[in-house]
């Protein structure tokens, strides 16, 4: 019967065409929501494009709004297939901020804590959503840059609307004007997965809550023929109803499915791809889902052909815009952050031509601070460029409790408890206290005032303790007149720093400061049961330059880093009475580069030396063991146990090949070589020769929510010794 009426309708329009200039019926496209299953829309669009069907209006909800909005902006189906085939699936579902967007302070904070919870008024809270959707917004904003000045969606290449839900009232909100990217994100803000989006004072969430198939909106706009693509789930069977969650979802679907009966009847060409078995987050199955959509659409070629017009084929004439001239930068009034702070994080100023990548990185820099609960932006056309309009919502949460777990062979077991407070004394400051409980009690206190482009300053207080056997070659440096092959040492280091730092060349962290240190070393191994061989205060000044673009701290795939420091020790309380002023300089450089699909090669080279006739051996470079937590000049070195090699100067090379056997599981092989001793840089012959020390390691590592879990077996051809090290969790 439906086909009969469709035929009569076409006949009617044909008759009208004899007396009218534009006889073609208006064709509308309605695309339902369904998360990743909405990728099936692209497969249907491939068939529509191949037939040359001109679509006059697009309406969508959630994923249907995203696919439909991009299609309406000018992309064809083949381009959409390419776009969604190259997105970062994990980033789509998480509040993903690249490591390169974070400051050194933020990198540290994000790489030692397994769990972070808001903590205000002595009450723990939970985040409003797993993701702010900023990666998605940046992606869609970049993809729609060619229509960034369009505010009325009827002016798009294809008129467009989408549906959202008012989270406060439950009302349906029709979005047909504004910023296209922002509207698409609002329509797809799935509760609990993505945070709500604020538009025009209304807090919006996923439109699928109220209208997941907005056919009525198309009919209200005079559309004659409607092609509908439905990727919604039907009702589950009793066998599929497992657990409270599925039952509640079933209850919520009753009314939606009841409404769909009428909506389906009102659809002229109703296409429902067979995507049973795919979940709403199965973006990694995108190719299969797109194929399912195309497969189903091909069954409707006969019904679609009457609307074919190959001369109207969507050729996807979107020209990607890779740069933009920022004439001005404005943002809403902020209570706690200055313009200098915002511009400093963006790392570009007005009257500057930037790439779209630079823009996205700048926005991600702002997000990395965690000072803003919502970030979006738009563009306003000016005479000589664009005005960048930022809308920033300050995070109401200023206090957090953070937790971590760790075990390694040097510091042993540790439980990390952290309290972080922002805006403690100044608007743009942050105070953080780590308390580490376990085999070795430690703490780390940081106070930092971030002034963006201007000089920032901070204070750090840190206590490091551990107990370890020191081999005889190290013992000779720190203890005289002993015949023991090894001694057990209690290490106690209390350091306090005040420092200044700024951004140099928009890449490097450059700074300096002053440090007061109390160092105590004692052993009960020696004849005196409480023998103390170091108990002195030290005062030093230091300068540093740092850069780090590794995509990950652990198991990096790309990027490089550089660290350098020079330190002058000008004063000591001099426990032994023989202190002389001296300086220590050190630097390291590394890079990581993928060589095959799952294989990464990493190179790390480093070295250091002292200047002056010093008599303090406790600041020697000491090599051995494995780890990321470095104290003073203690460095890891495969093939030798912790604290095995010492000298006032050294040079070291580390080569690592890492193979990701499957996602987040790694096999790696490392080889390191070193020369270390006293004054080895005095002549070339003492360091630029065949290395005196070498070691190798074979390891397995797994990335987990609490940090890396690793086991490494190490050996050295010089000593024939073998060592196996095991570590769990982020290093702190």
C-alpha positions as semicolon CSV with decimal commas, in nm:
position;residue;x (nm);y (nm);z (nm)
1;X;0,000;0,000;0,000
2;X;0,282;0,244;0,093
3;X;0,448;0,183;-0,243
4;X;0,117;0,255;-0,416
5;X;0,080;0,590;-0,243
6;X;0,442;0,672;-0,317
7;X;0,375;0,601;-0,686
8;X;0,061;0,820;-0,683
9;X;0,260;1,097;-0,514
10;X;0,528;1,084;-0,780
11;X;0,260;1,083;-1,054
12;X;0,101;1,386;-0,889
13;X;0,427;1,577;-0,884
14;X;0,490;1,478;-1,245
15;X;0,156;1,626;-1,348
16;X;0,235;1,945;-1,160
17;X;0,569;1,964;-1,341
18;X;0,385;2,036;-1,669
19;X;0,290;2,377;-1,535
20;X;0,560;2,451;-1,282
21;X;0,926;2,531;-1,317
22;X;1,044;2,321;-1,018
23;X;0,851;1,996;-1,011
24;X;1,093;1,797;-0,796
25;X;0,955;1,687;-0,457
26;X;1,152;1,803;-0,153
27;X;1,347;1,512;-0,008
28;X;1,425;1,504;0,362
29;X;1,664;1,277;0,550
30;X;1,610;1,181;0,914
31;X;1,890;1,003;1,101
32;X;1,835;0,846;1,441
33;X;2,072;0,831;1,734
34;X;2,248;0,514;1,837
35;X;2,608;0,589;1,933
36;X;2,862;0,398;1,726
37;X;2,577;0,218;1,549
38;X;2,504;0,554;1,387
39;X;2,805;0,498;1,164
40;X;2,565;0,287;0,958
41;X;2,422;0,620;0,839
42;X;2,740;0,667;0,636
43;X;2,680;0,341;0,451
44;X;2,326;0,452;0,362
45;X;2,456;0,791;0,246
46;X;2,701;0,613;0,014
47;X;2,406;0,462;-0,172
48;X;2,215;0,792;-0,171
49;X;2,520;0,971;-0,317
50;X;2,576;0,702;-0,580
51;X;2,218;0,753;-0,704
52;X;2,261;1,129;-0,719
53;X;1,970;1,197;-0,483
54;X;1,957;1,563;-0,382
55;X;1,866;1,594;-0,014
56;X;1,681;1,917;0,071
57;X;1,684;1,894;0,451
58;X;1,860;1,684;0,714
59;X;1,737;1,619;1,067
60;X;1,926;1,409;1,318
61;X;1,967;1,318;1,682
62;X;2,285;1,226;1,869
63;X;2,514;1,034;1,630
64;X;2,258;1,104;1,358
65;X;2,312;1,475;1,428
66;X;2,689;1,443;1,395
67;X;2,683;1,245;1,070
68;X;2,392;1,451;0,939
69;X;2,550;1,784;1,036
70;X;2,875;1,703;0,857
71;X;2,683;1,584;0,552
72;X;2,477;1,904;0,555
73;X;2,797;2,112;0,575
74;X;2,914;1,974;0,240
75;X;3,092;1,644;0,297
76;X;2,993;1,342;0,092
77;X;2,966;0,987;0,226
78;X;3,310;0,877;0,105
79;X;3,470;1,169;0,289
80;X;3,274;1,085;0,605
81;X;3,395;0,725;0,580
82;X;3,754;0,848;0,563
83;X;3,705;1,088;0,856
84;X;3,563;0,829;1,093
85;X;3,814;0,565;0,986
86;X;4,100;0,783;1,109
87;X;3,967;0,911;1,442
88;X;4,121;0,805;1,772
89;X;3,857;0,567;1,909
90;X;3,979;0,592;2,268
91;X;3,981;0,972;2,250
92;X;3,617;0,976;2,133
93;X;3,506;0,811;2,456
94;X;3,746;0,973;2,704
95;X;3,832;1,326;2,805
96;X;4,151;1,288;2,612
97;X;4,416;1,556;2,645
98;X;4,747;1,489;2,469
99;X;5,047;1,482;2,699
100;X;5,210;1,755;2,491
101;X;4,934;1,998;2,597
102;X;5,028;1,968;2,962
103;X;5,285;2,172;3,152
104;X;5,563;1,989;3,337
105;X;5,366;2,034;3,657
106;X;5,047;1,895;3,500
107;X;5,233;1,602;3,346
108;X;5,360;1,498;3,685
109;X;5,016;1,526;3,841
110;X;4,853;1,316;3,572
111;X;5,120;1,047;3,579
112;X;5,134;0,941;3,941
113;X;4,769;0,926;4,052
114;X;4,539;0,633;3,976
115;X;4,219;0,800;4,106
116;X;4,112;1,164;4,148
117;X;3,793;1,274;4,325
118;X;3,655;1,621;4,400
119;X;3,669;1,700;4,771
120;X;3,479;2,006;4,890
121;X;3,347;2,079;5,236
122;X;3,485;1,743;5,353
123;X;3,264;1,554;5,107
124;X;3,382;1,337;4,821
125;X;3,221;1,396;4,484
126;X;3,210;1,239;4,140
127;X;3,271;1,397;3,799
128;X;2,961;1,501;3,601
129;X;3,063;1,282;3,311
130;X;3,347;1,064;3,199
131;X;3,435;1,314;2,927
132;X;3,385;1,683;2,855
133;X;3,385;1,585;2,489
134;X;3,656;1,839;2,408
135;X;3,835;1,605;2,166
136;X;3,505;1,559;1,982
137;X;3,436;1,933;1,981
138;X;3,785;2,014;1,850
139;X;3,742;1,752;1,579
140;X;3,399;1,877;1,469
141;X;3,506;2,240;1,493
142;X;3,799;2,170;1,262
143;X;3,581;1,973;1,021
144;X;3,322;2,253;1,004
145;X;3,566;2,544;0,982
146;X;3,446;2,613;0,626
147;X;3,101;2,701;0,766
148;X;3,221;2,848;1,097
149;X;3,053;3,183;1,025
150;X;2,712;3,033;0,943
151;X;2,465;3,088;1,227
152;X;2,138;3,002;1,051
153;X;2,149;2,634;0,954
154;X;1,914;2,698;0,661
155;X;2,215;2,869;0,502
156;X;2,424;2,551;0,505
157;X;2,476;2,363;0,175
158;X;2,188;2,147;0,300
159;X;1,951;2,294;0,563
160;X;1,992;2,113;0,894
161;X;1,846;2,073;1,241
162;X;1,916;1,848;1,537
163;X;1,756;1,762;1,868
164;X;1,878;1,802;2,225
165;X;1,715;1,765;2,566
166;X;1,693;2,032;2,835
167;X;1,845;1,853;3,134
168;X;1,655;2,073;3,383
169;X;1,304;2,057;3,234
170;X;1,312;1,746;3,015
171;X;1,187;1,953;2,720
172;X;1,281;1,887;2,360
173;X;1,508;2,156;2,216
174;X;1,527;2,201;1,838
175;X;1,870;2,333;1,736
176;X;1,868;2,498;1,395
177;X;2,095;2,797;1,456
178;X;2,416;2,889;1,637
179;X;2,757;2,721;1,618
180;X;2,723;2,399;1,420
181;X;2,994;2,202;1,604
182;X;2,856;2,300;1,945
183;X;2,503;2,201;1,849
184;X;2,611;1,861;1,721
185;X;2,804;1,797;2,045
186;X;2,500;1,895;2,254
187;X;2,276;1,658;2,062
188;X;2,518;1,371;2,132
189;X;2,596;1,445;2,499
190;X;2,500;1,100;2,627
191;X;2,434;1,120;3,004
192;X;2,708;0,963;3,226
193;X;2,938;0,934;2,924
194;X;2,965;1,302;2,830
195;X;2,913;1,615;3,034
196;X;2,614;1,838;2,952
197;X;2,659;2,130;2,710
198;X;2,537;2,481;2,789
199;X;2,382;2,675;2,499
200;X;2,193;3,002;2,541
201;X;2,161;2,948;2,915
202;X;2,012;2,598;2,879
203;X;2,189;2,284;2,998
204;X;2,155;2,030;2,718
205;X;2,205;1,656;2,696
206;X;2,152;1,384;2,434
207;X;1,842;1,447;2,221
208;X;1,766;1,074;2,216
209;X;1,609;1,112;2,560
210;X;1,306;1,292;2,410
211;X;1,313;1,243;2,032
212;X;1,554;1,000;1,873
213;X;1,394;1,016;1,529
214;X;1,282;1,377;1,454
215;X;1,058;1,312;1,154
216;X;0,791;1,557;1,273
217;X;1,039;1,844;1,248
218;X;1,099;1,766;0,881
219;X;0,730;1,744;0,804
220;X;0,674;2,079;0,974
221;X;0,923;2,230;0,727
222;X;0,729;2,121;0,421
223;X;0,931;1,815;0,323
224;X;0,743;1,596;0,073
225;X;0,935;1,267;0,081
226;X;1,126;1,142;0,385
227;X;1,406;0,889;0,383
228;X;1,464;0,761;0,735
229;X;1,755;0,561;0,876
230;X;1,687;0,399;1,212
231;X;1,974;0,248;1,415
232;X;1,790;0,223;1,747
233;X;1,772;-0,095;1,948
234;X;1,446;-0,285;1,971
235;X;1,313;-0,444;2,289
236;X;1,535;-0,708;2,447
237;X;1,426;-1,065;2,504
238;X;1,416;-1,219;2,852
239;X;1,747;-1,391;2,777
240;X;1,906;-1,052;2,701
241;X;1,769;-0,883;3,014
242;X;2,062;-0,940;3,246
243;X;2,107;-0,712;3,543
244;X;1,940;-0,398;3,669
245;X;2,096;-0,175;3,401
246;X;1,946;-0,365;3,109
247;X;1,603;-0,373;3,278
248;X;1,608;0,003;3,338
249;X;1,716;0,061;2,977
250;X;1,428;-0,160;2,861
251;X;1,179;0,044;3,065
252;X;1,315;0,366;2,914
253;X;1,277;0,219;2,563
254;X;0,906;0,133;2,601
255;X;0,778;0,481;2,517
256;X;1,041;0,539;2,250
257;X;0,959;0,217;2,067
258;X;0,586;0,286;2,101
259;X;0,636;0,626;1,934
260;X;0,847;0,467;1,660
261;X;0,550;0,270;1,531
262;X;0,384;0,593;1,419
263;X;0,712;0,749;1,305
264;X;0,792;0,446;1,092
265;X;0,454;0,463;0,919
266;X;0,512;0,833;0,845
267;X;0,847;0,754;0,679
268;X;0,828;0,709;0,302
269;X;1,147;0,503;0,274
270;X;1,235;0,343;0,608
271;X;1,580;0,186;0,628
272;X;1,682;-0,009;0,937
273;X;2,029;-0,163;0,907
274;X;2,093;-0,500;1,068
275;X;2,338;-0,396;1,339
276;X;2,231;-0,629;1,616
277;X;2,530;-0,728;1,827
278;X;2,706;-0,392;1,802
279;X;2,716;-0,165;2,108
280;X;2,681;0,214;2,127
281;X;3,057;0,243;2,194
282;X;3,178;0,000;1,926
283;X;3,358;0,270;1,725
284;X;3,643;0,026;1,664
285;X;3,396;-0,174;1,453
286;X;3,319;0,125;1,234
287;X;3,410;-0,039;0,903
288;X;3,173;-0,328;0,967
289;X;2,891;-0,100;1,082
290;X;2,925;0,125;0,776
291;X;2,913;-0,188;0,560
292;X;2,589;-0,296;0,729
293;X;2,432;0,040;0,647
294;X;2,530;0,020;0,281
295;X;2,414;-0,341;0,259
296;X;2,067;-0,251;0,386
297;X;2,034;0,062;0,169
298;X;2,108;-0,139;-0,146
299;X;1,785;-0,331;-0,078
300;X;1,597;-0,004;-0,134
301;X;1,753;0,098;-0,465
302;X;1,421;0,044;-0,645
303;X;1,239;0,278;-0,403
304;X;1,521;0,537;-0,410
305;X;1,579;0,541;-0,787
306;X;1,277;0,764;-0,872
307;X;1,453;1,045;-0,687
308;X;1,782;0,995;-0,867
309;X;1,945;1,281;-1,048
310;X;2,305;1,201;-1,124
311;X;2,362;1,564;-1,213
312;X;2,297;1,649;-0,848
313;X;2,553;1,401;-0,714
314;X;2,720;1,517;-0,388
315;X;3,083;1,551;-0,489
316;X;3,201;1,669;-0,147
317;X;3,348;2,003;-0,244
318;X;3,469;2,085;0,109
319;X;3,813;2,244;0,104
320;X;3,993;2,180;0,431
321;X;4,113;2,499;0,597
322;X;4,454;2,439;0,753
323;X;4,518;2,789;0,888
324;X;4,334;3,087;1,028
325;X;4,430;3,449;1,101
326;X;4,331;3,538;1,458
327;X;4,259;3,909;1,454
328;X;4,136;3,923;1,812
329;X;4,079;3,695;2,113
330;X;3,791;3,755;2,354
331;X;3,640;3,548;2,630
332;X;3,375;3,580;2,897
333;X;3,449;3,746;3,229
334;X;3,639;3,519;3,466
335;X;3,655;3,551;3,842
336;X;3,988;3,382;3,899
337;X;4,202;3,391;3,587
338;X;4,366;3,680;3,407
339;X;4,395;3,742;3,036
340;X;4,770;3,679;3,059
341;X;4,701;3,336;3,205
342;X;4,456;3,242;2,925
343;X;4,680;3,372;2,645
344;X;4,980;3,204;2,806
345;X;4,805;2,869;2,792
346;X;4,684;2,920;2,434
347;X;5,044;2,999;2,333
348;X;4,934;3,233;2,056
349;X;4,828;3,598;2,055
350;X;4,596;3,813;1,848
351;X;4,708;3,936;1,506
352;X;4,867;3,597;1,447
353;X;4,821;3,341;1,172
354;X;4,799;2,995;1,322
355;X;4,724;2,645;1,202
356;X;4,410;2,462;1,307
357;X;4,638;2,222;1,491
358;X;4,783;2,513;1,693
359;X;4,432;2,626;1,780
360;X;4,334;2,282;1,901
361;X;4,654;2,246;2,102
362;X;4,591;2,582;2,267
363;X;4,241;2,479;2,371
364;X;4,374;2,148;2,500
365;X;4,636;2,339;2,701
366;X;4,351;2,519;2,877
367;X;4,175;2,188;2,938
368;X;4,491;2,032;3,080
369;X;4,487;2,280;3,368
370;X;4,161;2,123;3,490
371;X;4,055;2,474;3,591
372;X;3,761;2,476;3,350
373;X;3,461;2,243;3,354
374;X;3,352;2,348;3,005
375;X;3,540;2,498;2,710
376;X;3,403;2,590;2,370
377;X;3,479;2,847;2,106
378;X;3,345;3,007;1,792
379;X;3,455;3,252;1,524
380;X;3,324;3,588;1,418
381;X;3,423;3,730;1,081
382;X;3,624;4,051;1,095
383;X;3,761;4,265;0,815
384;X;4,111;4,116;0,812
385;X;4,059;3,784;0,985
386;X;3,859;3,611;1,256
387;X;3,772;3,697;1,611
388;X;3,820;3,393;1,835
389;X;3,543;3,386;2,095
390;X;3,614;3,160;2,390
391;X;3,352;3,054;2,639
392;X;3,509;2,921;2,957
393;X;3,327;2,789;3,259
394;X;3,541;2,786;3,570
395;X;3,557;2,460;3,759
396;X;3,368;2,494;4,086
397;X;3,574;2,210;4,232
398;X;3,894;2,352;4,377
399;X;3,990;2,071;4,613
400;X;4,070;1,709;4,525
401;X;4,173;1,386;4,690
402;X;4,402;1,167;4,482
403;X;4,529;0,814;4,534
404;X;4,800;0,588;4,399
405;X;4,967;0,251;4,458
406;X;5,320;0,141;4,381
407;X;5,582;-0,126;4,439
408;X;5,942;-0,141;4,319
409;X;6,268;-0,297;4,436
410;X;6,420;0,024;4,573
411;X;6,140;0,209;4,751
412;X;5,935;-0,109;4,808
413;X;5,558;-0,078;4,866
414;X;5,385;0,256;4,891
415;X;5,033;0,397;4,918
416;X;5,000;0,754;4,792
417;X;4,749;0,994;4,946
418;X;4,726;1,341;4,795
419;X;4,536;1,656;4,877
420;X;4,529;1,925;4,609
421;X;4,385;2,272;4,658
422;X;4,357;2,532;4,385
423;X;4,316;2,905;4,443
424;X;4,461;2,868;4,793
425;X;4,640;3,204;4,820
426;X;4,613;3,343;4,467
427;X;4,367;3,306;4,180
428;X;4,600;3,101;3,962
429;X;4,785;2,893;4,219
430;X;4,775;2,527;4,316
431;X;4,899;2,355;4,632
432;X;4,957;1,981;4,643
433;X;5,065;1,751;4,927
434;X;5,168;1,389;4,866
435;X;5,196;1,158;5,163
436;X;5,346;0,818;5,088
437;X;5,290;0,545;5,343
438;X;5,462;0,209;5,326
439;X;5,807;0,062;5,367
440;X;5,962;0,408;5,332
441;X;5,775;0,713;5,459
442;X;5,800;1,001;5,214
443;X;5,623;1,324;5,128
444;X;5,621;1,585;4,851
445;X;5,469;1,933;4,883
446;X;5,430;2,168;4,586
447;X;5,303;2,522;4,569
448;X;5,296;2,679;4,224
449;X;5,165;3,010;4,087
450;X;5,112;2,988;3,710
451;X;5,139;3,328;3,539
452;X;5,120;3,210;3,180
453;X;5,359;3,404;2,954
454;X;5,502;3,585;3,255
455;X;5,743;3,441;3,510
456;X;5,579;3,179;3,730
457;X;5,714;3,078;4,066
458;X;5,685;2,793;4,310
459;X;5,804;2,620;4,623
460;X;5,876;2,251;4,671
461;X;5,953;2,049;4,983
462;X;6,035;1,681;4,947
463;X;6,140;1,402;5,180
464;X;6,298;1,090;5,033
465;X;6,393;0,785;5,238
466;X;6,499;0,434;5,155
467;X;6,713;0,152;5,293
468;X;6,954;-0,031;5,068
469;X;7,267;-0,242;5,065
470;X;7,556;-0,055;4,903
471;X;7,824;-0,261;4,733
472;X;8,187;-0,223;4,825
473;X;8,287;-0,001;4,532
474;X;8,023;0,253;4,639
475;X;8,102;0,205;5,008
476;X;8,463;0,306;4,941
477;X;8,335;0,645;4,824
478;X;8,123;0,717;5,129
479;X;8,286;0,525;5,410
480;X;8,657;0,500;5,478
481;X;8,842;0,235;5,675
482;X;8,587;-0,043;5,630
483;X;8,649;-0,397;5,523
484;X;8,284;-0,488;5,464
485;X;8,192;-0,614;5,116
486;X;7,864;-0,427;5,147
487;X;7,694;-0,205;5,398
488;X;7,328;-0,140;5,466
489;X;7,251;0,232;5,441
490;X;6,955;0,435;5,564
491;X;6,913;0,724;5,320
492;X;6,737;1,043;5,437
493;X;6,708;1,345;5,205
494;X;6,500;1,654;5,289
495;X;6,506;1,915;5,011
496;X;6,336;2,256;4,994
497;X;6,334;2,461;4,674
498;X;6,212;2,806;4,572
499;X;6,219;2,866;4,198
500;X;6,112;3,081;3,904
501;X;6,029;2,951;3,558
502;X;5,890;3,069;3,227
503;X;5,823;2,943;2,876
504;X;6,105;2,993;2,627
505;X;6,035;2,981;2,251
506;X;5,687;2,851;2,339
507;X;5,840;2,506;2,398
508;X;6,107;2,498;2,665
509;X;6,062;2,540;3,039
510;X;6,339;2,771;3,155
511;X;6,407;2,862;3,516
512;X;6,621;2,860;3,824
513;X;6,612;2,882;4,197
514;X;6,770;2,809;4,532
515;X;6,769;2,484;4,730
516;X;6,829;2,399;5,094
517;X;6,899;2,031;5,155
518;X;6,954;1,821;5,465
519;X;7,123;1,490;5,387
520;X;7,179;1,208;5,635
521;X;7,329;0,866;5,572
522;X;7,384;0,611;5,844
523;X;7,438;0,239;5,878
524;X;7,396;-0,021;6,147
525;X;7,614;-0,263;5,952
526;X;7,932;-0,107;6,081
527;X;8,095;-0,163;6,419
528;X;7,929;0,144;6,562
529;X;7,561;0,041;6,578
530;X;7,447;0,390;6,490
531;X;7,728;0,498;6,264
532;X;7,648;0,825;6,086
533;X;7,881;0,909;5,798
534;X;7,685;1,206;5,662
535;X;7,468;1,462;5,838
536;X;7,504;1,799;5,666
537;X;7,302;2,089;5,534
538;X;7,369;2,213;5,182
539;X;7,274;2,537;5,011
540;X;7,281;2,554;4,632
541;X;7,158;2,763;4,341
542;X;7,051;2,603;4,016
543;X;6,929;2,672;3,666
544;X;6,746;2,440;3,426
545;X;6,598;2,401;3,081
546;X;6,345;2,129;2,997
547;X;6,144;2,007;2,702
548;X;5,924;1,701;2,678
549;X;5,704;1,607;2,382
550;X;5,678;1,233;2,447
551;X;5,321;1,124;2,385
552;X;5,340;0,904;2,696
553;X;5,578;0,887;2,989
554;X;5,565;0,510;2,996
555;X;5,602;0,324;2,664
556;X;5,622;0,638;2,444
557;X;5,558;0,603;2,071
558;X;5,666;0,945;1,947
559;X;5,834;1,263;2,064
560;X;6,158;1,376;2,224
561;X;6,277;1,523;2,550
562;X;6,563;1,731;2,679
563;X;6,665;1,808;3,036
564;X;6,962;2,006;3,153
565;X;7,066;2,143;3,489
566;X;7,362;2,321;3,639
567;X;7,393;2,352;4,015
568;X;7,640;2,537;4,236
569;X;7,688;2,420;4,595
570;X;7,805;2,727;4,782
571;X;7,755;2,635;5,147
572;X;7,749;2,332;5,376
573;X;7,729;2,285;5,752
574;X;8,010;2,037;5,675
575;X;7,963;1,737;5,902
576;X;8,313;1,607;5,822
577;X;8,482;1,948;5,817
578;X;8,631;1,929;5,467
579;X;8,368;2,091;5,238
580;X;8,481;2,286;4,932
581;X;8,253;2,468;4,691
582;X;8,176;2,283;4,369
583;X;7,932;2,264;4,077
584;X;7,752;1,980;3,900
585;X;7,623;1,992;3,541
586;X;7,411;1,726;3,374
587;X;7,191;1,681;3,069
588;X;6,998;1,410;2,889
589;X;6,831;1,380;2,552
590;X;6,597;1,116;2,416
591;X;6,359;1,050;2,131
592;X;6,107;0,783;2,038
593;X;6,008;0,689;1,686
594;X;5,778;0,414;1,554
595;X;5,956;0,197;1,296
596;X;5,677;-0,051;1,225
597;X;5,308;-0,061;1,306
598;X;5,358;-0,184;1,662
599;X;5,733;-0,141;1,701
600;X;5,892;0,166;1,862
601;X;6,259;0,253;1,883
602;X;6,376;0,476;2,168
603;X;6,718;0,633;2,219
604;X;6,830;0,805;2,540
605;X;7,171;0,959;2,591
606;X;7,289;1,145;2,901
607;X;7,594;1,264;3,084
608;X;7,721;1,480;3,366
609;X;8,030;1,610;3,539
610;X;8,147;1,810;3,838
611;X;8,359;2,123;3,849
612;X;8,585;2,202;4,144
613;X;8,794;2,015;4,395
614;X;8,507;1,883;4,595
615;X;8,511;1,635;4,877
616;X;8,140;1,545;4,894
617;X;8,094;1,208;4,731
618;X;7,724;1,181;4,811
619;X;7,640;1,391;4,505
620;X;7,828;1,158;4,272
621;X;7,649;1,006;3,976
622;X;7,543;0,658;4,084
623;X;7,420;0,400;3,831
624;X;7,227;0,075;3,866
625;X;6,880;-0,077;3,873
626;X;6,561;0,031;3,699
627;X;6,308;0,303;3,771
628;X;6,163;0,642;3,692
629;X;6,196;0,796;4,038
630;X;6,535;0,965;4,052
631;X;6,695;1,117;4,363
632;X;6,986;1,358;4,337
633;X;7,213;1,193;4,080
634;X;7,102;0,832;4,121
635;X;7,035;0,693;3,771
636;X;6,903;0,359;3,639
637;X;7,137;0,123;3,453
638;X;7,051;-0,225;3,327
639;X;7,288;-0,509;3,409
640;X;7,383;-0,379;3,754
641;X;7,192;-0,372;4,078
642;X;7,078;-0,046;4,236
643;X;7,360;0,185;4,351
644;X;7,641;-0,019;4,195
645;X;7,857;0,224;3,994
646;X;7,974;0,570;4,104
647;X;8,184;0,861;3,987
648;X;8,184;1,240;3,962
649;X;8,130;1,220;3,586
650;X;7,965;0,980;3,345
651;X;7,826;0,930;2,996
652;X;7,551;0,681;2,912
653;X;7,359;0,553;2,609
654;X;7,032;0,357;2,625
655;X;6,869;0,186;2,325
656;X;6,523;0,028;2,355
657;X;6,303;-0,160;2,109
658;X;5,943;-0,191;2,228
659;X;5,684;-0,411;2,057
660;X;5,317;-0,375;2,149
661;X;5,209;-0,737;2,109
662;X;4,846;-0,633;2,156
663;X;4,682;-0,325;2,294
664;X;4,861;-0,197;2,607
665;X;5,080;-0,507;2,634
666;X;5,449;-0,463;2,557
667;X;5,760;-0,670;2,503
668;X;6,085;-0,475;2,506
669;X;6,457;-0,525;2,477
670;X;6,708;-0,268;2,604
671;X;7,083;-0,226;2,582
672;X;7,277;0,040;2,773
673;X;7,642;0,139;2,779
674;X;7,832;0,376;3,007
675;X;8,164;0,513;3,114
676;X;8,171;0,643;3,471
677;X;8,448;0,749;3,705
678;X;8,631;1,052;3,840
679;X;8,723;1,329;3,597
680;X;8,658;1,113;3,291
681;X;8,612;1,421;3,070
682;X;8,963;1,551;3,140
683;X;9,085;1,366;2,830
684;X;8,902;1,217;2,534
685;X;9,069;0,882;2,591
686;X;8,888;0,833;2,919
687;X;8,531;0,860;2,790
688;X;8,510;0,860;2,408
689;X;8,623;0,500;2,390
690;X;8,474;0,156;2,415
691;X;8,239;0,165;2,715
692;X;8,363;0,006;3,034
693;X;8,015;-0,095;3,146
694;X;7,724;-0,250;2,959
695;X;7,401;-0,424;3,037
696;X;7,093;-0,569;2,871
697;X;6,732;-0,617;2,965
698;X;6,436;-0,818;2,841
699;X;6,101;-0,709;2,978
700;X;5,723;-0,726;2,967
701;X;5,498;-0,434;3,056
702;X;5,125;-0,375;3,078
703;X;4,944;-0,040;3,095
704;X;4,675;-0,041;3,364
705;X;4,455;0,215;3,539
706;X;4,696;0,222;3,835
707;X;5,000;0,260;3,610
708;X;5,243;0,025;3,440
709;X;5,299;-0,328;3,562
710;X;5,648;-0,440;3,458
711;X;5,893;-0,723;3,499
712;X;6,247;-0,696;3,367
713;X;6,531;-0,943;3,358
714;X;6,873;-0,780;3,331
715;X;7,229;-0,904;3,292
716;X;7,579;-0,772;3,231
717;X;7,855;-0,941;3,027
718;X;8,123;-0,788;3,255
719;X;8,000;-0,930;3,586
720;X;7,791;-1,222;3,454
721;X;7,532;-1,113;3,715
722;X;7,159;-1,143;3,652
723;X;6,889;-0,928;3,816
724;X;6,510;-0,943;3,793
725;X;6,307;-0,637;3,887
726;X;5,934;-0,608;3,934
727;X;5,727;-0,290;3,963
728;X;5,356;-0,208;3,989
729;X;5,182;0,127;3,943
730;X;5,285;0,483;3,865
731;X;5,625;0,582;4,000
732;X;5,620;0,837;4,283
